Tab-separated table of C-alpha atoms in Angstrom:
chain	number	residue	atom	x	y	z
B	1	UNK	CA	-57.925	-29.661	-49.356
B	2	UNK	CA	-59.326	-26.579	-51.291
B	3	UNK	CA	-62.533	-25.602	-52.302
B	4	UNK	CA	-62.893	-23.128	-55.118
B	5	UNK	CA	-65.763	-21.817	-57.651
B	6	UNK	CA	-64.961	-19.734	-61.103
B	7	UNK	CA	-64.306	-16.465	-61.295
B	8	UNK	CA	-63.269	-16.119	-57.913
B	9	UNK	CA	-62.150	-13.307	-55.382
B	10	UNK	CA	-58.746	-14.686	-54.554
B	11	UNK	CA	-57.569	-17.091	-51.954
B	12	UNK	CA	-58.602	-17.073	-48.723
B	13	UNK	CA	-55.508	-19.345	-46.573
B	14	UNK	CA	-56.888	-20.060	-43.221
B	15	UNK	CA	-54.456	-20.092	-40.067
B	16	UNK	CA	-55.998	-22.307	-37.416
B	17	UNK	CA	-55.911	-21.699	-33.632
B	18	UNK	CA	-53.600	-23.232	-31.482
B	19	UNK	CA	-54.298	-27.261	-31.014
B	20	UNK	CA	-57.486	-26.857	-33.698
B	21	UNK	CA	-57.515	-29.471	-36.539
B	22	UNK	CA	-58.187	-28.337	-39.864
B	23	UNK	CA	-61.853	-30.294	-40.099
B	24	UNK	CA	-63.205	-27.334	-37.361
B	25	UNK	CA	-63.313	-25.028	-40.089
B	26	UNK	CA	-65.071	-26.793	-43.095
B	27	UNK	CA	-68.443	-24.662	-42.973
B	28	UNK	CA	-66.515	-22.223	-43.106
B	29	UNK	CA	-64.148	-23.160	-46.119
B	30	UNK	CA	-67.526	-23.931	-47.721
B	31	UNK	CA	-68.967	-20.503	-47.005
B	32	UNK	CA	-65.670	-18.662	-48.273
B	33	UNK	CA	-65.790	-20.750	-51.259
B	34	UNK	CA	-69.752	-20.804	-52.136
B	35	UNK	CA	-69.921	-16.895	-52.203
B	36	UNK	CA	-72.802	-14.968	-50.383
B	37	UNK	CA	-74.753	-11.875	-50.714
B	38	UNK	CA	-74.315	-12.394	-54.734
B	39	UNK	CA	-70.393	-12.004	-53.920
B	40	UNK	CA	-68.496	-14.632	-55.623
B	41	UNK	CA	-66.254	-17.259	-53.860
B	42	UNK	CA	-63.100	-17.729	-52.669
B	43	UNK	CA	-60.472	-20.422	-53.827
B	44	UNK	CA	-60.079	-21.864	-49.687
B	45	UNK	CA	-57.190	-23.854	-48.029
B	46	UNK	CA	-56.321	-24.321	-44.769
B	47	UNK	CA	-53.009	-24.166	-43.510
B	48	UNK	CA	-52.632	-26.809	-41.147
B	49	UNK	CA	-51.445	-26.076	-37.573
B	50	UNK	CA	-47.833	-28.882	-37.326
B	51	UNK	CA	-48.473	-31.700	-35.350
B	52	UNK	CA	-52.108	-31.823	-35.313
B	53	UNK	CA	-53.229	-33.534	-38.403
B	54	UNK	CA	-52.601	-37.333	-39.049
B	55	UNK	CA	-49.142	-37.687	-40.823
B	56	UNK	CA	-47.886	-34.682	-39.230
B	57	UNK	CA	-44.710	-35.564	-37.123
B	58	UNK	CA	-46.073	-34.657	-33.528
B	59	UNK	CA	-44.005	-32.668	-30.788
B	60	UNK	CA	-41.880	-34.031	-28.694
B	61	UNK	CA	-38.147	-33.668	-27.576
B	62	UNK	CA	-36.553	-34.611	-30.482
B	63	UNK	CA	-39.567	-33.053	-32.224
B	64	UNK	CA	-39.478	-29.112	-31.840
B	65	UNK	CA	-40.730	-25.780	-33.474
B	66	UNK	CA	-41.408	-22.052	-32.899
B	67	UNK	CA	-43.606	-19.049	-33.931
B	68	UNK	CA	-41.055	-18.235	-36.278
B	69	UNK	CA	-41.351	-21.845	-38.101
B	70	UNK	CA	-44.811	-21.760	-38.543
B	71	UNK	CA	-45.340	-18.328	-39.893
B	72	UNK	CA	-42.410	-19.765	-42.433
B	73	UNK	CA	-44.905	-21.972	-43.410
B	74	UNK	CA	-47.712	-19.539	-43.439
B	75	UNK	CA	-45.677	-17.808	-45.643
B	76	UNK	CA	-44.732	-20.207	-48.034
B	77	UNK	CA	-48.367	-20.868	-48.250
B	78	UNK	CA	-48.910	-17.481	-49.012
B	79	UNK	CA	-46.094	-17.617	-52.271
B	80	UNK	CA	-47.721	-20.790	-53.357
B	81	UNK	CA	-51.472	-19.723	-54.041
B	82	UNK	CA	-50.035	-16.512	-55.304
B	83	UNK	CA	-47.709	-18.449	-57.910
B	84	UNK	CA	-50.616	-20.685	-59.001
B	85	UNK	CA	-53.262	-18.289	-59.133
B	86	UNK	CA	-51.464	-14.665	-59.709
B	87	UNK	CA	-54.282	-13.226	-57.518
B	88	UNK	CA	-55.069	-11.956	-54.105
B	89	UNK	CA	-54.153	-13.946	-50.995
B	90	UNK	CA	-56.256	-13.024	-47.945
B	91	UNK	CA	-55.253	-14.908	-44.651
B	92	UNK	CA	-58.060	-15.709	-42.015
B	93	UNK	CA	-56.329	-16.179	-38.793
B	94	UNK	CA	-57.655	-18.114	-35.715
B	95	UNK	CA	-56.417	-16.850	-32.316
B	96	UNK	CA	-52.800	-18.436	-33.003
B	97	UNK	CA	-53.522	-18.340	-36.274
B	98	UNK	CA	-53.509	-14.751	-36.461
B	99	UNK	CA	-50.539	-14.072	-34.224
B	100	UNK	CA	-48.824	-15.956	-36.941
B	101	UNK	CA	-50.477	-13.847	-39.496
B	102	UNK	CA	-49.223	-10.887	-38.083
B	103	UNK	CA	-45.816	-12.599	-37.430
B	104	UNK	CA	-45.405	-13.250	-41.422
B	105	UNK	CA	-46.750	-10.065	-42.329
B	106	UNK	CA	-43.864	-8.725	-40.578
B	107	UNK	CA	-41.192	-10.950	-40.777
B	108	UNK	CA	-41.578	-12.441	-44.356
B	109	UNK	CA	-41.351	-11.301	-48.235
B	110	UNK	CA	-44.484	-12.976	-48.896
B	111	UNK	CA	-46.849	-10.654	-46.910
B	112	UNK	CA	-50.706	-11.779	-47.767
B	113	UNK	CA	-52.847	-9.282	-49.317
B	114	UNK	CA	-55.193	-8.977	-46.452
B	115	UNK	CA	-55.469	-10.454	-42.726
B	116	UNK	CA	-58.660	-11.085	-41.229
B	117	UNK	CA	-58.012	-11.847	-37.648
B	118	UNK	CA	-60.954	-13.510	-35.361
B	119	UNK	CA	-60.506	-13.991	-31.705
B	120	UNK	CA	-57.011	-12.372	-31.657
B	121	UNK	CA	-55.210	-11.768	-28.837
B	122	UNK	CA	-51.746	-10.115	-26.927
B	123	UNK	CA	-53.031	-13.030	-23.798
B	124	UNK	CA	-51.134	-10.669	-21.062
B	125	UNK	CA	-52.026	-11.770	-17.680
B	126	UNK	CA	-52.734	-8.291	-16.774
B	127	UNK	CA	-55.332	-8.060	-18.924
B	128	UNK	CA	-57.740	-10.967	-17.362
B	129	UNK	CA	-58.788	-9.503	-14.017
B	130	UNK	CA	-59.789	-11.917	-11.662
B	131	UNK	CA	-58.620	-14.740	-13.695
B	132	UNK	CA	-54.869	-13.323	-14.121
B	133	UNK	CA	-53.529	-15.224	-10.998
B	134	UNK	CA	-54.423	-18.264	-12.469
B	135	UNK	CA	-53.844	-18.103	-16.004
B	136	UNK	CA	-50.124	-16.594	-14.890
B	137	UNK	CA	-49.605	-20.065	-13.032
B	138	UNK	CA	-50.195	-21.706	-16.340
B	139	UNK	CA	-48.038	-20.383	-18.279
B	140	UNK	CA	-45.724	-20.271	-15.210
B	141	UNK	CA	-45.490	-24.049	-15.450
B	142	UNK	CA	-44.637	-24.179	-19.516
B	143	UNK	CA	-41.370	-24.364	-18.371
B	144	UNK	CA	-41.124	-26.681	-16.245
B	145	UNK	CA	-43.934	-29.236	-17.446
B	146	UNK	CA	-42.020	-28.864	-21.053
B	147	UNK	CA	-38.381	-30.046	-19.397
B	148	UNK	CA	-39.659	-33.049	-18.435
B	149	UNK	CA	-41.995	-34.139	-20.789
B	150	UNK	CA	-39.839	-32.620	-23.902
B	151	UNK	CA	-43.102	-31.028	-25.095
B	152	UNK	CA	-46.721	-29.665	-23.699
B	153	UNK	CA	-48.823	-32.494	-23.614
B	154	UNK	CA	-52.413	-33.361	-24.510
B	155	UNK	CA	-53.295	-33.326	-21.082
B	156	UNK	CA	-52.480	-29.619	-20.484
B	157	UNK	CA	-54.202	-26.773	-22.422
B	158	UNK	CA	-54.024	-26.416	-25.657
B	159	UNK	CA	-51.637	-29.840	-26.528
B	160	UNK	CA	-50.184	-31.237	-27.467
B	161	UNK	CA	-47.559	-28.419	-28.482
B	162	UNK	CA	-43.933	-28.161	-29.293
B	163	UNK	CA	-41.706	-27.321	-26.351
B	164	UNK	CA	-40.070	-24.125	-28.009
B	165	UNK	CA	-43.707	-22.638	-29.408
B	166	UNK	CA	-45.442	-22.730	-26.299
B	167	UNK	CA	-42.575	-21.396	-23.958
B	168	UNK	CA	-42.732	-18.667	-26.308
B	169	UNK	CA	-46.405	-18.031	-25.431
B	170	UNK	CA	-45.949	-18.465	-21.937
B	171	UNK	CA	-43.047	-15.711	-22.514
B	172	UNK	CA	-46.204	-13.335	-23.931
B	173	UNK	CA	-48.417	-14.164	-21.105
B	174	UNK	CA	-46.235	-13.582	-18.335
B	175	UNK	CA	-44.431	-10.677	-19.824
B	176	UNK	CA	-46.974	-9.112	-22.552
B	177	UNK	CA	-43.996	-9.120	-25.012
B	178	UNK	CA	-45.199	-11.690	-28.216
B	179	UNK	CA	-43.364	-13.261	-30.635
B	180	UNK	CA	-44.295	-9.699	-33.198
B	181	UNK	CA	-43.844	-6.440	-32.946
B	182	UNK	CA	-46.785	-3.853	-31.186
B	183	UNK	CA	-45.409	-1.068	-33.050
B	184	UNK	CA	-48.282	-0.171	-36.042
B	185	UNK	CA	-46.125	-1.774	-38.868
B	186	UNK	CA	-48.246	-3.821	-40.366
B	187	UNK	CA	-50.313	-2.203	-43.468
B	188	UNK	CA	-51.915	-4.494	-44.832
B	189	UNK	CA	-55.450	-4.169	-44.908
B	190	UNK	CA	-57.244	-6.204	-42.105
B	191	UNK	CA	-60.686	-7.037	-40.638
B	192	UNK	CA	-60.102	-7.710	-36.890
B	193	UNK	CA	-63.099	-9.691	-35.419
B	194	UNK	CA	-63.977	-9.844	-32.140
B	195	UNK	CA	-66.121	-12.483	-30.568
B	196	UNK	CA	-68.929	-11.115	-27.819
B	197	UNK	CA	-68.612	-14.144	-25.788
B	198	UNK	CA	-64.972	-14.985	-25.833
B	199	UNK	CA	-63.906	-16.757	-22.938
B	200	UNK	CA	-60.231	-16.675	-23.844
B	201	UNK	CA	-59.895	-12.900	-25.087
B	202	UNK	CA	-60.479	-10.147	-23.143
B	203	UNK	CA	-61.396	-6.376	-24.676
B	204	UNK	CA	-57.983	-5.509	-23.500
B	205	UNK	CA	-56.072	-8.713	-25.056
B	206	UNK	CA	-57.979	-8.025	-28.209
B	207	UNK	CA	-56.637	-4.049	-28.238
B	208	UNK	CA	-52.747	-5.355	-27.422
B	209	UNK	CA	-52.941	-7.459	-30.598
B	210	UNK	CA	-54.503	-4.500	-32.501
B	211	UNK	CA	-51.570	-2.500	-32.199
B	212	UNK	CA	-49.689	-4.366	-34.389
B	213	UNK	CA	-51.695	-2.874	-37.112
B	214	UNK	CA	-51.037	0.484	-38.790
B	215	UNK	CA	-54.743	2.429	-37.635
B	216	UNK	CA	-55.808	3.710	-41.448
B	217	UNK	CA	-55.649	0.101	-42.731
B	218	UNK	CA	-58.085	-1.796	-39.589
B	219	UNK	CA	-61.751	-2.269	-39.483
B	220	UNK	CA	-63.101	-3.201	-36.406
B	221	UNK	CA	-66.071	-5.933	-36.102
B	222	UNK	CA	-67.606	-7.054	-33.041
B	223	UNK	CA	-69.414	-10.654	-34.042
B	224	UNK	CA	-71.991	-11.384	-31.054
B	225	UNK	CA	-75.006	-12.590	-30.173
B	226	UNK	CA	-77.233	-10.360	-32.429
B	227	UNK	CA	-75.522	-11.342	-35.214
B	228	UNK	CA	-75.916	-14.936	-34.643
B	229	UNK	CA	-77.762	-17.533	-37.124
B	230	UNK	CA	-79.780	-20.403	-34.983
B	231	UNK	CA	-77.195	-23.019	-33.888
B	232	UNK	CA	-74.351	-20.265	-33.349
B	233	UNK	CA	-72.781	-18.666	-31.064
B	234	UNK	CA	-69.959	-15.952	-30.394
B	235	UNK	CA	-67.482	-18.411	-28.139
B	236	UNK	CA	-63.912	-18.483	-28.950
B	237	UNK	CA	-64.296	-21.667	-31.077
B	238	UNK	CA	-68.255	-21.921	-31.247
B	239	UNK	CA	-68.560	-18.817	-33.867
B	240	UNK	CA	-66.438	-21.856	-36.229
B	241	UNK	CA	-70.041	-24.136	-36.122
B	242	UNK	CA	-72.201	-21.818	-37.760
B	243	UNK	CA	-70.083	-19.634	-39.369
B	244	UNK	CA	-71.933	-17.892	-42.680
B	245	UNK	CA	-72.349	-14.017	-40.947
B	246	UNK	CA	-68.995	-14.434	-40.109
B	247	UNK	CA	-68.246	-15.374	-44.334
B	248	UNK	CA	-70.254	-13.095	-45.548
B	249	UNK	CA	-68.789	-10.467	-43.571
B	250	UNK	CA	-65.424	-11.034	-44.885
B	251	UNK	CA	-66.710	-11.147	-48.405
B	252	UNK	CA	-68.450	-8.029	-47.883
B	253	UNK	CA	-64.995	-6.310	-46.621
B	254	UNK	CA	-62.514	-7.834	-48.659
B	255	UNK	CA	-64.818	-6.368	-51.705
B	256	UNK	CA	-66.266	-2.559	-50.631
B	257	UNK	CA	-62.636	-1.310	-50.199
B	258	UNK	CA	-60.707	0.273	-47.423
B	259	UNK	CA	-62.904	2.665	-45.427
B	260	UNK	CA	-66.540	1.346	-46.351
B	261	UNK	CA	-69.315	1.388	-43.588
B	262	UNK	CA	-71.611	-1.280	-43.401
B	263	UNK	CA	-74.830	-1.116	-41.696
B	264	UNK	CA	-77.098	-2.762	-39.870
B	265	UNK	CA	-76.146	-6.613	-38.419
B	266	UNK	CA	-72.570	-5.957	-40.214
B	267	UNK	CA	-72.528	-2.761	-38.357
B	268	UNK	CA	-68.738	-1.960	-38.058
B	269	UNK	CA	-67.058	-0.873	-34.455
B	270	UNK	CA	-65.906	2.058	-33.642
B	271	UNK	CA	-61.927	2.807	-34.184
B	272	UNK	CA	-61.068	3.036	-30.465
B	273	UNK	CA	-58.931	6.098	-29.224
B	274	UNK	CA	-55.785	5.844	-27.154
């Protein structure tokens, strides 16, 4: 489904996170699409995650995908609102959803014209701490759970998912090496937004993924608790409940222009060193 308004600022495609059905982000497809701060809106789609939406052919072992398949379709989303609309295409990427943004932006002709990434991740094991022992396990038993069953299944975290896209992020946890290059390639312009309270991205997850991104084309944005309206939070999926800072943010960025400074509760981060 899209949502659009006249005159708008483009289209806005958003990439959902792993396992996340399109409905989680309605507010804020609305928020995109009603404008805010006197911005106007943005024509909004979501590009569905395979498998998780009725009438989508779910994994199993006769059933597979990769990365590589859906960032083809990320990308093909991408060349279809650009046909229809000759404007601006702006993908909004979700944890996997971003990973995949990056992927296309790297891999495919039809690069968006701007990636914001929210909750995004490089989910090393080395980078959790305490919990690396036994989020390693985990993705230690992708493998094996995934030859049996043919795919990882509803039961485990994050199903259920094809057999050939999660050994590939099991691959990234164990080994810190995902499915895109770390190598600064990317230019095109992106917001990267990172959540205060996320319980599935540490600061040095969230700086891995970063490095996929050329450093003159990133803003930084930290979205926590100050920022907050009532009834939100800064979780990995909560921020997706009450999500109009997080909207009007974007509109405020996608329209001041590469290397604006905004203050006060859009306050910007610091570029880190390194």
């Amino acid at each position: 489904m899209t949502h659009g308004i006249h005159e708008r600022q483009g289209t806005a495609l958003i990439s959902p996170a792993m396992g996340v059905p399109a409905r989680v982000y309605r507010r804020l497809s609305e928020a995109l699409a009603s404008g805010a701060s006197a911005q106007s809106g943005f024509e909004v789609g979501v590009v569905a995650r395979r498998g998780v939406e009725g009438g989508s052919p779910r994994p199993a072992r006769a059933v597979d995908w990769s990365y590589e398949d859906e960032a083809d379709d990320l990308a093909e989303a991408i060349a279809a609102a650009r046909a229809r609309t000759g404007g601006p295409v702006l993908v909004i990427g979700h944890s996997l959803g971003a990973q995949l943004a990056a992927l296309a932006a790297q891999r495919s002709d039809h690069r968006p014209d701007g990636i914001v990434a929210i909750g995004a991740s490089v989910p090393w094991f080395r980078h959790y701490g305490r919990r690396a022992v036994p989020f390693a396990a985990l993705a230690a038993s992708v493998r094996p759970v995934t030859a049996v069953v043919g795919h990882w299944p509803r039961q485990g975290f994050a199903g259920p998912t094809p057999r050939t896209l999660m050994r590939q992020w099991a691959r990234m946890v164990l080994t810190g090496r995902p499915p895109f290059d770390l190598d600064g390639s990317i230019r095109v312009r992106a917001l990267l937004v990172r959540l205060g309270d996320d319980e599935l991205v540490t600061d040095q997850a969230a700086a891995a993924y970063e490095a996929a991104f050329s450093r003159d084309v990133v803003t930084r944005w930290t979205y926590d608790e100050s920022c907050c309206p009532a009834g939100g939070d800064a979780t990995h999926l909560g921020w997706s409940r009450a999500p109009e800072v997080v909207a009007r943010r974007i509109a405020e960025w996608w329209t001041s222009g590469p290397g604006a400074v905004v203050t006060g509760e859009m306050r910007e981060d610091a570029p880190e060193s390194g």
